[in-house]
C-alpha atoms as one frame of an Amber mdcrd trajectory, in Angstrom:
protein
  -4.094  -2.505  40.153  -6.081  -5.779  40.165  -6.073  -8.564  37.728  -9.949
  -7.586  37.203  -9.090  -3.789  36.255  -5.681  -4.909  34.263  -8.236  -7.293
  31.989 -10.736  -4.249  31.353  -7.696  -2.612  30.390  -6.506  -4.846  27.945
  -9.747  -5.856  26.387 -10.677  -1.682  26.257  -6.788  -0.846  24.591  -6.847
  -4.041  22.508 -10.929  -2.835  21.004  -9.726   0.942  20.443  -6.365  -0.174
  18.816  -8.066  -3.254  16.782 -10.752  -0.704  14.928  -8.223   1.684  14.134
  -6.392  -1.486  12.150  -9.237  -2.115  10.891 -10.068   1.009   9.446  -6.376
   1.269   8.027  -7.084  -2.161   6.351  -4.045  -3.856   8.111  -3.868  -7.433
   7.821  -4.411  -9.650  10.774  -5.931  -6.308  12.932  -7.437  -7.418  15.842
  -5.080 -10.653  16.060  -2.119  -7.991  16.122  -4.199  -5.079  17.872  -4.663
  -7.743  20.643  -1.006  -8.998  20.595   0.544  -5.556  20.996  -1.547  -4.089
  23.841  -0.948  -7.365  25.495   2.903  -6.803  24.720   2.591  -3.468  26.334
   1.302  -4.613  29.420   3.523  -7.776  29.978   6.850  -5.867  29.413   5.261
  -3.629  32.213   5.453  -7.120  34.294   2.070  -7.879  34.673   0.923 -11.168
  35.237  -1.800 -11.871  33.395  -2.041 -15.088  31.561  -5.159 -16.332  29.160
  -6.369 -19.642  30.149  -5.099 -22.926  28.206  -8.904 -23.745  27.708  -9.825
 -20.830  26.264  -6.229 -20.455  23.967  -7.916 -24.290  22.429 -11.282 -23.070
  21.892  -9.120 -20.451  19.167  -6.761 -22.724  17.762  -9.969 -24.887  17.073
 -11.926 -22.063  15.516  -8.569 -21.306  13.578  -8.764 -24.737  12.377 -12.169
 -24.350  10.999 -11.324 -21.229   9.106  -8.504 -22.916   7.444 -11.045 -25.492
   6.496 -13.487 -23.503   5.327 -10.530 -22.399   2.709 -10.378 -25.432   1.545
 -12.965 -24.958  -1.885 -13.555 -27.885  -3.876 -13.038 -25.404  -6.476  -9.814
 -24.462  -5.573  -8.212 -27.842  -4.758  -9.377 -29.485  -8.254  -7.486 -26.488
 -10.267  -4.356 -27.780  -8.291  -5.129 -31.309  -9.534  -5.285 -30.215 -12.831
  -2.065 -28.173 -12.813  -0.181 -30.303  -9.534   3.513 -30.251 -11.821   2.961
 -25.948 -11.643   1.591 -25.958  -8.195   4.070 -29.042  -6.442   7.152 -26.913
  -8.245   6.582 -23.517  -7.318   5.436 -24.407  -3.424   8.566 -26.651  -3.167
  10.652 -24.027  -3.988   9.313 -21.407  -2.010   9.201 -23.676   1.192  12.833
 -24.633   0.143  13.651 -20.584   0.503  11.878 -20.041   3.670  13.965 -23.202
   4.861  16.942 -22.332   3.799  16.568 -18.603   5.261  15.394 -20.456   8.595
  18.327 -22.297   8.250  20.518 -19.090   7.623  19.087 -17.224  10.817  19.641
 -20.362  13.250  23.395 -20.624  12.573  23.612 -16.913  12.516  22.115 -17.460
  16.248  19.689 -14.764  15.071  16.583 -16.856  16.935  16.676 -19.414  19.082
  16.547 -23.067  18.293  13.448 -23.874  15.417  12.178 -20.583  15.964  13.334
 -19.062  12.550  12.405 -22.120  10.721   9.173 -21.746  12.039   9.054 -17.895
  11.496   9.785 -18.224   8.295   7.148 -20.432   7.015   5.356 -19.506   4.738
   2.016 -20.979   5.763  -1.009 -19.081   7.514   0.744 -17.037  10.154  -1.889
 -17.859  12.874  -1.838 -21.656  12.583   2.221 -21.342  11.781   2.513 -19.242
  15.314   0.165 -21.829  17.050   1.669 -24.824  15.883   5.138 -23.811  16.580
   4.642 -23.580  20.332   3.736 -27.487  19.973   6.885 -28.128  18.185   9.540
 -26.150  21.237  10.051 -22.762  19.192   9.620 -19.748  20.955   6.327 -18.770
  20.040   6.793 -15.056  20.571   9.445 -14.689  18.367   7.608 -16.860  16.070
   4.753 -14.360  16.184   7.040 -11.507  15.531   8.394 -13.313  12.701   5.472
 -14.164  10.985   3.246 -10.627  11.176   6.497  -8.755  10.546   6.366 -10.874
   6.817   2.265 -10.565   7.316   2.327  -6.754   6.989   5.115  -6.043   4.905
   4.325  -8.806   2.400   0.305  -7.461   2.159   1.454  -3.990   2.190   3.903
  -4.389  -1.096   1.375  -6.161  -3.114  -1.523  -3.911  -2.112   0.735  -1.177
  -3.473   1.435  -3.264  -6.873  -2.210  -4.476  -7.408  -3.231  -1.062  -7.017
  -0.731   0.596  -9.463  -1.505  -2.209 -11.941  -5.908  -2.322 -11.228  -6.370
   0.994  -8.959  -7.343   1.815  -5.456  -9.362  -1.149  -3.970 -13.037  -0.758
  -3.112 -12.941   0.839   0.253 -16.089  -2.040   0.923 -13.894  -4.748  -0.087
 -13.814  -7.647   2.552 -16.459  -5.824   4.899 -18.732  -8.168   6.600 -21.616
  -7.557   8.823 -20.115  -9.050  12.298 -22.879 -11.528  12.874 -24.552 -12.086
   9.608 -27.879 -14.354   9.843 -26.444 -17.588  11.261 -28.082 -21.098  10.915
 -27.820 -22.932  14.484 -27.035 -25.990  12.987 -24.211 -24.286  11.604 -23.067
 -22.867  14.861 -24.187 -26.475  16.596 -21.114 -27.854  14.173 -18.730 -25.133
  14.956 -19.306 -25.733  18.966 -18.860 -29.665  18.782 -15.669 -29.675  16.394
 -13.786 -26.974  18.478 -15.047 -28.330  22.101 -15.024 -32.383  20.832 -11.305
 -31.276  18.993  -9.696 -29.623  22.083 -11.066 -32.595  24.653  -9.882 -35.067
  22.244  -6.187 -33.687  21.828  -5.938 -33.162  25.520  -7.038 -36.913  25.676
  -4.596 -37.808  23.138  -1.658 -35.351  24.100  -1.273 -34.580  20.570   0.695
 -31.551  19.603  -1.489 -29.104  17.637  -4.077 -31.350  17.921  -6.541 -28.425
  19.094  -5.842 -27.305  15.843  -5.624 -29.984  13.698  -8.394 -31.664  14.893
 -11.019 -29.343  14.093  -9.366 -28.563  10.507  -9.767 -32.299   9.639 -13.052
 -32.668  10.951 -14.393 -29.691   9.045 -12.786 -30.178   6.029 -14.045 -34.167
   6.161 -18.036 -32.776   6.866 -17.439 -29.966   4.256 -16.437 -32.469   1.399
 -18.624 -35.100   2.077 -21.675 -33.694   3.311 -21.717 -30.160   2.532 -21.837
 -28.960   5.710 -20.039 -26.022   6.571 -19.324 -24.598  10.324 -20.385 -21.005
  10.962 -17.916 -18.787  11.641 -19.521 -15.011  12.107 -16.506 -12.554  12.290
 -17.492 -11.855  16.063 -16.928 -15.105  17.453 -13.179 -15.441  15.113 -12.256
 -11.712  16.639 -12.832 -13.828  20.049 -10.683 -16.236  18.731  -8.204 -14.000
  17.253  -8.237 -11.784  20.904  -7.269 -15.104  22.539  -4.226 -15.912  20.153
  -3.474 -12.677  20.439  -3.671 -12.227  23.702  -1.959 -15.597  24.841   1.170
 -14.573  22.708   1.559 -11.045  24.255   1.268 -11.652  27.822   4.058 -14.171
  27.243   6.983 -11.482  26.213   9.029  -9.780  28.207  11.499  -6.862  28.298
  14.078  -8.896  27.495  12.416 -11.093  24.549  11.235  -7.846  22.977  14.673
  -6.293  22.710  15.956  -9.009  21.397  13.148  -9.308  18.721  14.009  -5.429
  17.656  17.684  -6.523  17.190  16.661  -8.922  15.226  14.634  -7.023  13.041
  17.161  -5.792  10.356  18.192  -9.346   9.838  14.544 -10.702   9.713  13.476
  -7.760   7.275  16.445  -9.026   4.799  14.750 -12.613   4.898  11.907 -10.892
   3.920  13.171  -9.344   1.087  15.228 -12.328  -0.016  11.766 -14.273   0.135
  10.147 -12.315  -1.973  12.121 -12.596  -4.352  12.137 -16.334  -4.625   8.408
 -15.681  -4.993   8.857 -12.667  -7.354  11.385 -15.250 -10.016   8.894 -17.873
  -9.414   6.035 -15.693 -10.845   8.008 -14.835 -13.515   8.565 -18.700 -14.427
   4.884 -19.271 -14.243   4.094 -16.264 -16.720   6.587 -17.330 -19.397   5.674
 -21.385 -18.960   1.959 -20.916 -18.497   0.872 -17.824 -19.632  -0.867 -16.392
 -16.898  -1.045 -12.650 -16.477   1.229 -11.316 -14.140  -0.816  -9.826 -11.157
  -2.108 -13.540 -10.812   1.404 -14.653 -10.258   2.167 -12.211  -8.432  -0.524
 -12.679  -5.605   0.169 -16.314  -5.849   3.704 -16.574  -5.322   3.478 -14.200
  -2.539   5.040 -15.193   0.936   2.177 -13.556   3.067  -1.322 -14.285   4.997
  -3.688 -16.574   2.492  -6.341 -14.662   3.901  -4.755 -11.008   3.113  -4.130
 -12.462  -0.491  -7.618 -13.124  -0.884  -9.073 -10.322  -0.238  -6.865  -8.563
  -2.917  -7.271 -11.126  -5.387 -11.389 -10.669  -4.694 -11.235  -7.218  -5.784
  -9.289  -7.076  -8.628  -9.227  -8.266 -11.932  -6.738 -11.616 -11.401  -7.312
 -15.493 -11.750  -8.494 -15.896  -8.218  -9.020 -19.446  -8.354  -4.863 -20.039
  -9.399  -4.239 -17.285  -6.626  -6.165 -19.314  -3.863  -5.407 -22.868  -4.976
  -1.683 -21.560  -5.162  -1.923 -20.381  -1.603  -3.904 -23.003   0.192  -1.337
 -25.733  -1.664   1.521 -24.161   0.059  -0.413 -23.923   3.305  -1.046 -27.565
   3.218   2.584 -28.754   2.392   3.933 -26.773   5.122   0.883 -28.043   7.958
   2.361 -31.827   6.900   5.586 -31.453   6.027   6.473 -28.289   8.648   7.355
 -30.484  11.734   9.394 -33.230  10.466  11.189 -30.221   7.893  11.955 -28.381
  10.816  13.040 -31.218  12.879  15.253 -31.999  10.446  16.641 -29.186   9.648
  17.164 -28.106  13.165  19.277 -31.014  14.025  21.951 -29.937  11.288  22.214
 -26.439  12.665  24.347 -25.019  15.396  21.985 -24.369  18.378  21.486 -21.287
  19.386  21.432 -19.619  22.861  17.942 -19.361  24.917  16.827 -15.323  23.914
  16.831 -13.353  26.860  14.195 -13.825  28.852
């Protein structure tokens, strides 16, 4: 089979497997739909490998959606509240750490990789900044959507035994709503401008990074806000997706499964660190309990809005909760791990 006919393959399995996530409501669908089928065909040795251009042009978008999570109104409720919000995301990074910590010396992952796994920041831009950083980003990736799905799945189950079944609408968008093209004009120069410039610059995440800065800079100061239709961030999500999977192989994937008891129990153990630290915020600041709930949780920002949108919880604590912890960890996750890494036993290369 030819490259040309193995792509059509890919980009036909990765559609039909996306849309059935997507009508399941899984988190992350066509990031994971697109990872998997690429799984399936690199363990089948193909050699098929996305472009480093085009793997940019996603981080960049990536960047901008983070930025466009950056409300004002969000970020001034953790100004008014920073003791709350500084104490709760401190301790919840300091659990992920220490788990990280646990699985290196247990030799569970390779070198930073379980630091970096178990972050509990926005999986995409945790996967894509690890691989900038030396951890193996495909164990990263496995890491990170394991805690993705299970997290989302355990408090769509609890918001809908407190609030009900969720509106089978909720967090459907047309995907490409009426678009301004000065909009889209932004979009194109901070994700081409950002990836050029961190190629210039050799800066680590900087195809990333870049764009996120720029964004959020234009957003607070001028208002302006990129577009980011849901087409072109499935593109972007496809890439990711795509770049990850074609990267495993037969040997990296078994050692992932084995792994996956131990990972689970991190997992677990991290949500309850989240779980007592919602119960701290209820008793010292009286919020209701869904509210902490959502915002203490270890998963996707993204997933945890959408559930907060629909039901009846503060959504502006939930968000500014989530987005704090997503910003301590883009600063602080490098040096942390770094750190952290060096006072570890190394472990072994996985099998490749």
């Amino acid at each position: 089979m030819t490259d040309a006919r193995r792509w059509l393959v890919l980009c036909w399995a990765s559609a039909l497997l996306s849309t059935l996530l997507l009508a399941l409501h899984v988190p992350a669908a066509v990031l994971l739909g697109c990872m998997v089928c690429a799984m399936a065909l690199a363990v089948r040795g193909t050699t098929l490998a996305v472009p480093r251009t085009l793997f940019g042009w996603g981080q960049g978008l990536l960047g901008c959606l983070m930025a466009h999570s950056l409300q004002p109104q969000h970020l001034g409720t953790v100004v008014q509240s920073w003791p709350v919000f500084l104490g709760a995301t401190l301790l919840l990074i300091a659990a992920s750490t220490a788990l990280g910590w646990w699985l290196t010396r247990r030799q569970v992952m390779p070198g930073t990789t379980a630091l970096w796994g178990m972050a509990p920041g926005a999986a995409a831009a945790m996967v894509v900044m690890s691989e900038s950083y030396g951890a193996d980003v495909r164990l990263v990736a496995f890491m990170q959507y394991t805690r993705v799905v299970v997290v989302t799945l355990v408090a769509a189950l609890v918001t809908r035994a407190v609030v009900g079944p969720l509106p089978d609408g909720a967090g459907t968008l047309p995907w490409w709503p009426p678009t301004a093209p000065q909009e889209l004009a932004l979009t194109a120069a901070l994700v081409l401008g950002g990836g050029a410039l961190a190629r210039r610059l050799n800066l680590a995440g900087g195809a990333m990074v870049l764009p996120l800065v720029g964004a959020a800079l234009v957003q607070g100061l001028w208002g302006w806000t990129p577009a980011l239709p849901p087409a072109l961030m499935a593109l972007a999500y496809a890439a990711i997706g795509w770049s990850v999977g074609l990267r495993f192989t037969r040997g990296i994937l078994l050692h992932a499964l084995r792994a996956l008891p131990q990972v689970l129990l991190s997992i677990a153990l991290l949500m309850g660190v989240g779980l007592a630290t919602g119960t701290v915020l209820v008793l010292t600041t009286g919020l209701d309990a869904l509210s902490a709930f959502l915002a203490t949780c270890p998963g996707g920002a993204d997933s945890m809005a959408v559930i907060a949108a629909t039901s009846a919880v503060d959504t502006g604590f939930v968000m500014a909760m989530q987005l704090a912890r997503f910003l301590v960890v883009l600063v602080a996750g490098p040096a942390v791990t770094r750190r952290v890494a060096q006072g570890s036993v190394p472990a072994g290369p996985p099998p490749l």
